[in-house]
mmCIF file of C-alpha atoms in Angstrom:
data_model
loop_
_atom_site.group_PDB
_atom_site.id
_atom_site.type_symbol
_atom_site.label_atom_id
_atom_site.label_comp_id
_atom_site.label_asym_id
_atom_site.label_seq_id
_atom_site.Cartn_x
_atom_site.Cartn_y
_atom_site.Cartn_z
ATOM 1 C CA UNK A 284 -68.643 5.490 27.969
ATOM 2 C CA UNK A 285 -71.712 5.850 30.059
ATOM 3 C CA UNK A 286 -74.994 5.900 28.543
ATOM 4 C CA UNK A 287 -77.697 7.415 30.888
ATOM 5 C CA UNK A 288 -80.453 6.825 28.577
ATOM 6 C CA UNK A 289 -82.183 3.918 29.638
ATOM 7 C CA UNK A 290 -81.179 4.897 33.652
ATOM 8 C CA UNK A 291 -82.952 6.828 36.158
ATOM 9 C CA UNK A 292 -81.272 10.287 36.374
ATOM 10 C CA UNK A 293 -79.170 10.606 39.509
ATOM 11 C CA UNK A 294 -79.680 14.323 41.435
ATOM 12 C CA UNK A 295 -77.384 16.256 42.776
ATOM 13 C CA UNK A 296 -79.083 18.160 46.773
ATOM 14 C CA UNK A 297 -78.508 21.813 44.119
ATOM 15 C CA UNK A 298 -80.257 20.065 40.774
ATOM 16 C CA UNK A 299 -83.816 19.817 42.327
ATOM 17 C CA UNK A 300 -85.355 22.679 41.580
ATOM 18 C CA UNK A 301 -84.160 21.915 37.894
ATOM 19 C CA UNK A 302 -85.202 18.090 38.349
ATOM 20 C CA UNK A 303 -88.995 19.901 39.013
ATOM 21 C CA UNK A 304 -88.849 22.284 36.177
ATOM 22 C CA UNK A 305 -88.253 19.055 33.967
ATOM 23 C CA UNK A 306 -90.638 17.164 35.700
ATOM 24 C CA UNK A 307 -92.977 19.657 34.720
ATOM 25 C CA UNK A 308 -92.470 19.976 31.504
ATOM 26 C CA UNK A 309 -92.817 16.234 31.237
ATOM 27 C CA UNK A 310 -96.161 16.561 32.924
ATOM 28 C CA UNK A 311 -97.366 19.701 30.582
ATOM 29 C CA UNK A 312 -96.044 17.706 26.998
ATOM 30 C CA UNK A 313 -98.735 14.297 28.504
ATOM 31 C CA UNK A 314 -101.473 16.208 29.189
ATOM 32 C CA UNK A 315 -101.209 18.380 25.764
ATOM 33 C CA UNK A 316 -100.654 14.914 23.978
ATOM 34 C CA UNK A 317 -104.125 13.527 26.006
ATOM 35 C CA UNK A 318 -105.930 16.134 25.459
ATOM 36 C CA UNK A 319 -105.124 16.959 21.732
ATOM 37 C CA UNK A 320 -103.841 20.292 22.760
ATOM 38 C CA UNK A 321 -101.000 22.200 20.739
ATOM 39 C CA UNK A 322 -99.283 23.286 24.051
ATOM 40 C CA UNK A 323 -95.885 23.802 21.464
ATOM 41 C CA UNK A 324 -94.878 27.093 22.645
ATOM 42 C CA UNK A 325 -95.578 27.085 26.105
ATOM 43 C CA UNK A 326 -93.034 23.724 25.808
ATOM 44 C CA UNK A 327 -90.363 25.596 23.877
ATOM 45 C CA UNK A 328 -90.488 28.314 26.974
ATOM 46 C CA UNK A 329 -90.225 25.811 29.748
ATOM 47 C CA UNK A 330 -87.516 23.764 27.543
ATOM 48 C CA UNK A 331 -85.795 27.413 27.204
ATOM 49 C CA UNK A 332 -86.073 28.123 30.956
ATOM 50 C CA UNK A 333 -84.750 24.857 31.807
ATOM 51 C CA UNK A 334 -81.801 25.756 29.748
ATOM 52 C CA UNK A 335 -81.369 28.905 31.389
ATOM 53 C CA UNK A 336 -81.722 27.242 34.671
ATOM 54 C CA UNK A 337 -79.194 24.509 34.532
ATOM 55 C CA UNK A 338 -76.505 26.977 32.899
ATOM 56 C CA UNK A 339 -77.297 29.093 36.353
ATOM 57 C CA UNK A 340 -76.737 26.215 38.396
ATOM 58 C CA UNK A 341 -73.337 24.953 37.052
ATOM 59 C CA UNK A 342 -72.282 28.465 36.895
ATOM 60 C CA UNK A 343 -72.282 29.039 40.118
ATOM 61 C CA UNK A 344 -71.066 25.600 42.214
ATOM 62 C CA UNK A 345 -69.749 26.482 45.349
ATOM 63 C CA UNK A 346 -66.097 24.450 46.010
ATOM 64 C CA UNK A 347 -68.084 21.905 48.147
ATOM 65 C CA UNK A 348 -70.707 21.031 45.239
ATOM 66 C CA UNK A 349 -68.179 21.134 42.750
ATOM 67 C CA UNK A 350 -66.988 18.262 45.131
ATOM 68 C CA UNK A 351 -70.510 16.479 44.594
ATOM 69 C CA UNK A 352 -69.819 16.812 40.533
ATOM 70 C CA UNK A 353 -66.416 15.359 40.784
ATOM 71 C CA UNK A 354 -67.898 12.222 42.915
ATOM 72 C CA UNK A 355 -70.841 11.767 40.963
ATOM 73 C CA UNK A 356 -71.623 7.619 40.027
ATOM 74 C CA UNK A 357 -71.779 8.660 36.706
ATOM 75 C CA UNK A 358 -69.001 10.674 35.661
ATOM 76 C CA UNK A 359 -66.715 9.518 33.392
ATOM 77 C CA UNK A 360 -64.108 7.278 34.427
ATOM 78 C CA UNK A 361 -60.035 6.907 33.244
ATOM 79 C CA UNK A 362 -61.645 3.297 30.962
ATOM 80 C CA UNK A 363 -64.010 5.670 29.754
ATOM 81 C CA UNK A 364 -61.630 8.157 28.757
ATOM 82 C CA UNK A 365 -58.771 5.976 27.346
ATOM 83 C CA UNK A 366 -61.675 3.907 25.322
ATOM 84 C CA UNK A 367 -63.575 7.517 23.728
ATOM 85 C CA UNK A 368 -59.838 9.176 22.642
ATOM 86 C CA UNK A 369 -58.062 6.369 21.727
ATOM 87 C CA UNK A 370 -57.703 4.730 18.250
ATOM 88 C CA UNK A 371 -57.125 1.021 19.997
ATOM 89 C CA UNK A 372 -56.153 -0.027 23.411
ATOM 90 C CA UNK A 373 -54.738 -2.682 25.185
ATOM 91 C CA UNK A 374 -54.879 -3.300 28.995
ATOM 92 C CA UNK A 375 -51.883 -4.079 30.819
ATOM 93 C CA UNK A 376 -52.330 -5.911 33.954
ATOM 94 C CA UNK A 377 -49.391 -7.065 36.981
ATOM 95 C CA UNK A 378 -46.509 -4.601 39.460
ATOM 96 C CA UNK A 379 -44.239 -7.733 38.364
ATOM 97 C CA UNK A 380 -44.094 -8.705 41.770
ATOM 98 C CA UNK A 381 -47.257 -11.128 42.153
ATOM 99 C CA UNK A 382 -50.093 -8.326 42.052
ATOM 100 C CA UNK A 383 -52.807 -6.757 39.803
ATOM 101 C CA UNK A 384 -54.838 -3.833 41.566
ATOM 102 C CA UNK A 385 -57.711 -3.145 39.890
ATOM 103 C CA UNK A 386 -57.874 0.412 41.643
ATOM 104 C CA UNK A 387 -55.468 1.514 39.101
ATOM 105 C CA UNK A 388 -55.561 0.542 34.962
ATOM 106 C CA UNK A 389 -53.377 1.394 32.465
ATOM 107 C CA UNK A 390 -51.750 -0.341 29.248
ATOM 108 C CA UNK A 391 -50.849 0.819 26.063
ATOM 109 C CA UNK A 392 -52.404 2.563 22.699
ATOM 110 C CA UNK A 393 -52.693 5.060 20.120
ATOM 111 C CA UNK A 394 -54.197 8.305 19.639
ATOM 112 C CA UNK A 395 -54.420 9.735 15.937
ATOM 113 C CA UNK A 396 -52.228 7.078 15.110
ATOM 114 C CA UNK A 397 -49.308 7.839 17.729
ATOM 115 C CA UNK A 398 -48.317 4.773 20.527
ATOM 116 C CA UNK A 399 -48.582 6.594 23.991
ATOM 117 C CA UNK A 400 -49.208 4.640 27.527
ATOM 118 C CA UNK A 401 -52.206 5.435 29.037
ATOM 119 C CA UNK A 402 -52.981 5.064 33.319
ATOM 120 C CA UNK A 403 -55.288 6.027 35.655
ATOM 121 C CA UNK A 404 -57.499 5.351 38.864
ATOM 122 C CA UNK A 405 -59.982 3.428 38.027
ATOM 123 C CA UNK A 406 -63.647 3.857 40.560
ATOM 124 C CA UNK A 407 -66.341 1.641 40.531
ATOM 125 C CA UNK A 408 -69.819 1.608 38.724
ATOM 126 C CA UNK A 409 -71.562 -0.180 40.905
ATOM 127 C CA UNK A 410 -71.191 -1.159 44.953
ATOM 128 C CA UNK A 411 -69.792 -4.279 43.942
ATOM 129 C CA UNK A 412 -67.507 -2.877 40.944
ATOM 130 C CA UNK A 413 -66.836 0.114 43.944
ATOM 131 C CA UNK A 414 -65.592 -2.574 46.708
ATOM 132 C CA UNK A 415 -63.763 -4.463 43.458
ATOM 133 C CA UNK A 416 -61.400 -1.590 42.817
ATOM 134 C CA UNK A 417 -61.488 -0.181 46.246
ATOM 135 C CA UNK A 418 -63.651 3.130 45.408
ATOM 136 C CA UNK A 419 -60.141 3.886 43.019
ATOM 137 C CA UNK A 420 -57.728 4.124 45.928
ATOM 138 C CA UNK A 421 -54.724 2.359 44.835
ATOM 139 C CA UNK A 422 -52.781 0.509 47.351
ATOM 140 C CA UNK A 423 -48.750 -0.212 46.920
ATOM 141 C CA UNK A 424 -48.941 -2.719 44.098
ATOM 142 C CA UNK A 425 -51.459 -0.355 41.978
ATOM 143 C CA UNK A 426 -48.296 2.531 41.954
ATOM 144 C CA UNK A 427 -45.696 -0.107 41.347
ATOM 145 C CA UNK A 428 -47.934 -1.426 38.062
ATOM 146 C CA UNK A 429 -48.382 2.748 37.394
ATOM 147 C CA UNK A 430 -44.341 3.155 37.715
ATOM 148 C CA UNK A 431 -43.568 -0.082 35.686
ATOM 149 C CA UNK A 432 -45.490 1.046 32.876
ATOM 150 C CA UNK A 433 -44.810 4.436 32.797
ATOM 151 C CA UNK A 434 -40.877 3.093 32.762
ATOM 152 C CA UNK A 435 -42.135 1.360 29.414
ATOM 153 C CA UNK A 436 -43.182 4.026 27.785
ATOM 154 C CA UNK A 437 -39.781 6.329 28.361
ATOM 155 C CA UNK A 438 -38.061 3.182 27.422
ATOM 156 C CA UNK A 439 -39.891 3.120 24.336
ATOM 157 C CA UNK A 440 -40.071 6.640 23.443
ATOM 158 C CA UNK A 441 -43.578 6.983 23.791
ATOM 159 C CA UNK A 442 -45.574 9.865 25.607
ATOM 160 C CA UNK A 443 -47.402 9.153 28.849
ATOM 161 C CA UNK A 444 -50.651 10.003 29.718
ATOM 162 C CA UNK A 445 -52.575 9.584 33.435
ATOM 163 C CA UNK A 446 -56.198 10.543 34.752
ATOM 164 C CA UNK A 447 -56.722 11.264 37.846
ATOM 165 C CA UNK A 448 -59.557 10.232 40.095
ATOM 166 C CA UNK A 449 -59.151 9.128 43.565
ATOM 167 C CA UNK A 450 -59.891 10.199 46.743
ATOM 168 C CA UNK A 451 -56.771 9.417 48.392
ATOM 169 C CA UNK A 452 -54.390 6.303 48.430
ATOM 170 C CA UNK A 453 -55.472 3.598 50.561
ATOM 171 C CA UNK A 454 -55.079 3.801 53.908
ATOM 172 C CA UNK A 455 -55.430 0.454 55.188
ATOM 173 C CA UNK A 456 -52.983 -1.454 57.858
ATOM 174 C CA UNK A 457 -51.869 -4.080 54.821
ATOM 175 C CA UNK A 458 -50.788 -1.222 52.744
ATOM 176 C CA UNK A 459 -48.632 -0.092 54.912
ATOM 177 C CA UNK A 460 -47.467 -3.107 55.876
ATOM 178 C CA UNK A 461 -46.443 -3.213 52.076
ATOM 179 C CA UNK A 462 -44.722 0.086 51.276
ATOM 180 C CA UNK A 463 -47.553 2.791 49.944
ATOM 181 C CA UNK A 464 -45.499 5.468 51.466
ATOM 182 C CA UNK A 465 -41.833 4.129 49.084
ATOM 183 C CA UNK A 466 -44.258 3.187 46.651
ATOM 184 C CA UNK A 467 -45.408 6.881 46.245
ATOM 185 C CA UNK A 468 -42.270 8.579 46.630
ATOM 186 C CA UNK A 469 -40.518 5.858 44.483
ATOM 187 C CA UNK A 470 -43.192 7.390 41.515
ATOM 188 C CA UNK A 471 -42.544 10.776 42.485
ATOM 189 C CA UNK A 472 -38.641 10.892 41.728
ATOM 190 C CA UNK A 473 -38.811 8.608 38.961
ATOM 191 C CA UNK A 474 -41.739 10.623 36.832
ATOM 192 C CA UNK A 475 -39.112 13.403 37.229
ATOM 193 C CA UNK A 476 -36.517 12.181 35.825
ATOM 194 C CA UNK A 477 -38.084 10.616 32.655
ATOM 195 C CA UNK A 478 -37.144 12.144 29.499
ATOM 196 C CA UNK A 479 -40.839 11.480 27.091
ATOM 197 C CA UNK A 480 -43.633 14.237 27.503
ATOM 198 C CA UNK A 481 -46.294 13.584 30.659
ATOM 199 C CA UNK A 482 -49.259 15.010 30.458
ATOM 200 C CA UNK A 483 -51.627 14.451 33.706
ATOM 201 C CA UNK A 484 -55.448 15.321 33.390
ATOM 202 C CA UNK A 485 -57.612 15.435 36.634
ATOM 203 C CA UNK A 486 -60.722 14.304 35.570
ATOM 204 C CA UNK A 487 -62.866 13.843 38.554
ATOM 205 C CA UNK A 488 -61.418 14.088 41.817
ATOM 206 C CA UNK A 489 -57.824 14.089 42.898
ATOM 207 C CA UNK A 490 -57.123 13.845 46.449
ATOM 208 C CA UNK A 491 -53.152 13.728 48.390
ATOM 209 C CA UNK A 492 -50.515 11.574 47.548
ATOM 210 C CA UNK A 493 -52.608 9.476 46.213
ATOM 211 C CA UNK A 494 -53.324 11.625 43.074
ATOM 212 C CA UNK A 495 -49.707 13.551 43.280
ATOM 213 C CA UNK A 496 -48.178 9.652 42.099
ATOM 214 C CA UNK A 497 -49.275 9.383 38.750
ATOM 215 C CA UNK A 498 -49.518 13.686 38.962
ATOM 216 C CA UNK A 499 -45.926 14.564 37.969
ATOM 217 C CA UNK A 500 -45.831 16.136 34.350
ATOM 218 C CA UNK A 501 -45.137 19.000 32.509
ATOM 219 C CA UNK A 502 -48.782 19.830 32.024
ATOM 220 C CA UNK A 503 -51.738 19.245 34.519
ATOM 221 C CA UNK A 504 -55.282 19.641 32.817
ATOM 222 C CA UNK A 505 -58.280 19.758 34.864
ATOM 223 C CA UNK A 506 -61.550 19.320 33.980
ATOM 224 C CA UNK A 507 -63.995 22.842 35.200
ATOM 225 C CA UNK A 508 -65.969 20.835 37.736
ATOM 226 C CA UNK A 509 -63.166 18.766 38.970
ATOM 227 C CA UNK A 510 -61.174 19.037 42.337
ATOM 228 C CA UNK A 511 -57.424 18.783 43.187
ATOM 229 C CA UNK A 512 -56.312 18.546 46.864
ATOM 230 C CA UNK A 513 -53.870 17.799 49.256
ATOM 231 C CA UNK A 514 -56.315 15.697 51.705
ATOM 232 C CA UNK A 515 -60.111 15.077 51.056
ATOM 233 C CA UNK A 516 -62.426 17.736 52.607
ATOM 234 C CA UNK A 517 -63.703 15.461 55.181
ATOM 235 C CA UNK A 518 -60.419 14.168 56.574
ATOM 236 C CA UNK A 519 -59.299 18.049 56.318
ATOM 237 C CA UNK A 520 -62.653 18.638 58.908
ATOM 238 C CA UNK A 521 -61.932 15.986 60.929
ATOM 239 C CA UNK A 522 -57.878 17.322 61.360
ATOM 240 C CA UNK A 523 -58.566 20.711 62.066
ATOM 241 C CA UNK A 524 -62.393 20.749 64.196
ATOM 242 C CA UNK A 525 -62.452 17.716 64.793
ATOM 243 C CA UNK A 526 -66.145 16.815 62.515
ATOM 244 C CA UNK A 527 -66.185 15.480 59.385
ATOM 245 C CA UNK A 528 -69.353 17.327 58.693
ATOM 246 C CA UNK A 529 -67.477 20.854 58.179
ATOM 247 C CA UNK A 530 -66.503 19.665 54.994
ATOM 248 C CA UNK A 531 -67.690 22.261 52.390
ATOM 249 C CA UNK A 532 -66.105 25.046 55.057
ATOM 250 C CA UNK A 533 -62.779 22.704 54.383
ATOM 251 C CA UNK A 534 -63.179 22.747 50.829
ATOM 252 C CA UNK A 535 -63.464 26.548 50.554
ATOM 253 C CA UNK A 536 -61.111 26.876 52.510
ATOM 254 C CA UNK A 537 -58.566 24.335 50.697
ATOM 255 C CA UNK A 538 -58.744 26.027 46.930
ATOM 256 C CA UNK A 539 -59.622 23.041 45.486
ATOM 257 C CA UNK A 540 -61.340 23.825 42.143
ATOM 258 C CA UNK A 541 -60.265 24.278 39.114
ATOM 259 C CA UNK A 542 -60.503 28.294 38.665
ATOM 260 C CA UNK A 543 -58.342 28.039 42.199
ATOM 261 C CA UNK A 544 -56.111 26.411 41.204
ATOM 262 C CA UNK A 545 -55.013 27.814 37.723
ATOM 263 C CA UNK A 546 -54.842 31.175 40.065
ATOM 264 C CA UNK A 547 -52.066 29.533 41.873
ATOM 265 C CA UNK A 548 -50.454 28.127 39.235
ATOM 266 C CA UNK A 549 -50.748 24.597 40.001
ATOM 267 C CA UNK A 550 -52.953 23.734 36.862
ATOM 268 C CA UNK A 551 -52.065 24.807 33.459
ATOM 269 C CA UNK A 552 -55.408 24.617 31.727
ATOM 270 C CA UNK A 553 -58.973 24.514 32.802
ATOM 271 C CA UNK A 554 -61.298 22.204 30.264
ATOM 272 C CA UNK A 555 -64.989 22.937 29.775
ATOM 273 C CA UNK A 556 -67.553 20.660 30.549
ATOM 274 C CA UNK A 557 -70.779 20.695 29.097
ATOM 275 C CA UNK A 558 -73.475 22.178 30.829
ATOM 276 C CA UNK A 559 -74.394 19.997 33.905
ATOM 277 C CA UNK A 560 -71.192 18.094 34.074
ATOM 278 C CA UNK A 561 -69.172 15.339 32.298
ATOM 279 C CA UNK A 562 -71.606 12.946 32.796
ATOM 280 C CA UNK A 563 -74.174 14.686 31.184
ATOM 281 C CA UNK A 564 -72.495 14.326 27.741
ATOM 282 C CA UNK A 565 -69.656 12.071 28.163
ATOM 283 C CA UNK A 566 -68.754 12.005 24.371
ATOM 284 C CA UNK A 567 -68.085 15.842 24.252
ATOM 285 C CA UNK A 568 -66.513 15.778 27.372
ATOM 286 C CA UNK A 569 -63.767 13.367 25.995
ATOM 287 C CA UNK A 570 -63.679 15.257 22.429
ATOM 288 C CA UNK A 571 -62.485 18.399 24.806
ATOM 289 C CA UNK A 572 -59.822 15.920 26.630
ATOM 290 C CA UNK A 573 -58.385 14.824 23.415
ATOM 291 C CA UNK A 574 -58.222 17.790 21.916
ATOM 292 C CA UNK A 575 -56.442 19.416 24.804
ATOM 293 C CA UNK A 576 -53.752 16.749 25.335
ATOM 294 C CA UNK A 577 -52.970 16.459 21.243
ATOM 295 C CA UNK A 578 -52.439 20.523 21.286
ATOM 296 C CA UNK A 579 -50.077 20.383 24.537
ATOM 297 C CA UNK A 580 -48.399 17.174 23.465
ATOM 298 C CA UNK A 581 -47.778 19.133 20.110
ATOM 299 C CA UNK A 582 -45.823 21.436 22.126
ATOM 300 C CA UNK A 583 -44.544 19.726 24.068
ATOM 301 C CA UNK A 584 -42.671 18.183 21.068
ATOM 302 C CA UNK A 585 -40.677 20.926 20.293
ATOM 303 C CA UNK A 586 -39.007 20.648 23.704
ATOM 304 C CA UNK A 587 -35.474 18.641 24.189
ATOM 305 C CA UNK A 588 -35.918 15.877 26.698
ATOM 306 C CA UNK A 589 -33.508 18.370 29.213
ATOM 307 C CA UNK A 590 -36.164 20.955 28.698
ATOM 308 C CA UNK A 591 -38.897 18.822 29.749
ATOM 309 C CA UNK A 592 -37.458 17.569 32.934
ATOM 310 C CA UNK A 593 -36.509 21.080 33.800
ATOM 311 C CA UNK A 594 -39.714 22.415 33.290
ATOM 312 C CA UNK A 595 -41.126 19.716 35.453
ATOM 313 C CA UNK A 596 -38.702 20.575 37.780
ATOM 314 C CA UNK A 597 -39.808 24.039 37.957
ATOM 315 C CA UNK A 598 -43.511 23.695 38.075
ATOM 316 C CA UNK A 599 -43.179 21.994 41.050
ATOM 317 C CA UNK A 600 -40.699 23.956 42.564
ATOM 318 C CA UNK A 601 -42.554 26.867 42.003
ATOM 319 C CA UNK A 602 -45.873 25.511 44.248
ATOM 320 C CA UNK A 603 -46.593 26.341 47.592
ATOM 321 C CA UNK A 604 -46.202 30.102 48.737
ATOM 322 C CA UNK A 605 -46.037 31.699 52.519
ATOM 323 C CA UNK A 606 -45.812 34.994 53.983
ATOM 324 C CA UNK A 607 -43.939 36.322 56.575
ATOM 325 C CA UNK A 608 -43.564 39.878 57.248
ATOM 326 C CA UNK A 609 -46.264 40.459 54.837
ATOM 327 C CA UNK A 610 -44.093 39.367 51.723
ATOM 328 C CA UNK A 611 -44.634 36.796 49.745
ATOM 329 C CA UNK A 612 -41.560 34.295 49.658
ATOM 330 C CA UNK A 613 -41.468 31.095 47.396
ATOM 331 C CA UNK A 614 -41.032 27.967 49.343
#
């Protein structure tokens, strides 16, 4: 889990005016400490204000700086995640056919005690870690390790969980050369038919087909200040105007957040972050995780392995709505 501590804070274009508050308040606690000056409550107020401040910032994160959240270097990442919730946990690695991509990790574990298999995008920490796992975009071979461990765990009886955080599959000439289009759909009809609970959890950003194959479940949790799309906002731009810099009118216009998309039905739950974002208190954010996915994997229990896959069935069935006439007709 990331420790910001002993790192120079990271800011967000929206977080200045709370990165000078701060910085004043630094400024005001040295020069009451040089001058042997009980400046105490004058502190306090600033400290208060600062509060106040960053609960007014996060509060109000338009869809495009949500989007800045969701990417930021130091959000928690699916190793993070799977290493905070988890009572042990051990890597799997290989597709079975002569790759490993580290844009995608996953292996088996337990939480409180239970064996469940675990998988997600994995990003970068670093520009060298970034370039390692390919900034979490997963080419052919990172789906085919997803699908052959996710085939594992319904072999085995044992409930599987995925994170999502990628901005899109790869998209280079070799990946197509190797399959990523069959390798996604291949995921896609086989997480339907498995009979063991899926739970998927969005936990930064989640962007096209990329996301949507390790996304099929009977529950999709989202974290407040992530984002769930069909395309990336800037590849949206560049479709429809044709400049990549209309991306926060894209992301409006795309319902990506959170809120948006428990409207329309396409998440199930919306998880609180603390104030400021994931990566402000990673430890609480992953206490919220767990405790969301052991209360819907609790109920999902209680549901027949029929009664799972038809539920899956139907929350997908059940997306994408168009009007004609002026009624609304499900696709």
């Amino acid at each position: 889990m990331p420790n910001s501590a002993d790192r120079r804070p990271i800011l967000l274009d929206f977080e200045k005016p709370l990165a000078e508050l701060e910085a004043r308040i630094t400024q005001v606690r040295e020069l009451a400490e040089e001058n042997e000056v009980d400046l105490s409550d004058q502190i306090a107020l600033l400290e208060a204000r600062a509060v106040e401040l960053r609960k007014e910032i996060f509060s109000s994160l338009t869809p495009g700086q949500r989007l800045q959240v969701a990417r930021h270097p130091r959000r928690p990442s699916t190793l993070d995640y799977i290493q905070a919730i988890s009572d042990e946990w051990m890597e799997l690695h290989g597709d079975r056919g002569g790759h490993d991509d580290p844009a995608v990790v996953g292996g088996v574990g337990r939480i409180n005690g239970r064996p469940v298999v675990m998988l997600g995008q994995q990003k970068g920490r670093n520009t060298k870690d970034n370039i390692r796992r390919n900034f979490g975009q997963a080419s052919p071979s990172g789906y085919r390790k997803a699908i052959r461990l996710m085939e594992h765990a319904d072999r085995f009886s044992m409930p599987i969980l995925t994170f999502i955080d990628t901005p899109a599959a790869w998209a280079g000439l070799e990946a197509e050369q190797f399959g990523q289009g069959e390798a996604i759909a291949y995921n896609l009809r086989e997480m339907f038919g498995f009979e063991v609970p899926i739970i998927c959890s969005v936990i930064g950003e989640g962007g096209s087909g990329g996301a949507l194959a390790i996304g099929v479940g009977e529950r999709l949790l989202m974290f407040e200040h992530a984002v769930y799309s069909v395309a990336p906002p800037e590849t949206c731009a560049t479709i429809l105007w044709r400049d990549s810099t209309k991306s926060a009118q894209a992301a409006e216009a795309l319902k990506i957040t959170a809120p948006d998309l428990k409207e329309l039905g396409i998440a199930d739950e919306v998880l609180p972050e603390p104030i400021g974002g994931a990566h402000n208190h990673p430890l609480e954010a992953a206490e919220t995780l767990k405790t969301a996915i052991l209360r819907n994997l609790a109920e999902l229990d209680q549901l027949t392995p029929q009664q799972r896959r038809e539920l899956r069935y139907q929350k997908f069935r059940s997306i994408g709505v168009f009007t004609e006439a002026g009624m609304p007709t499900h696709v």
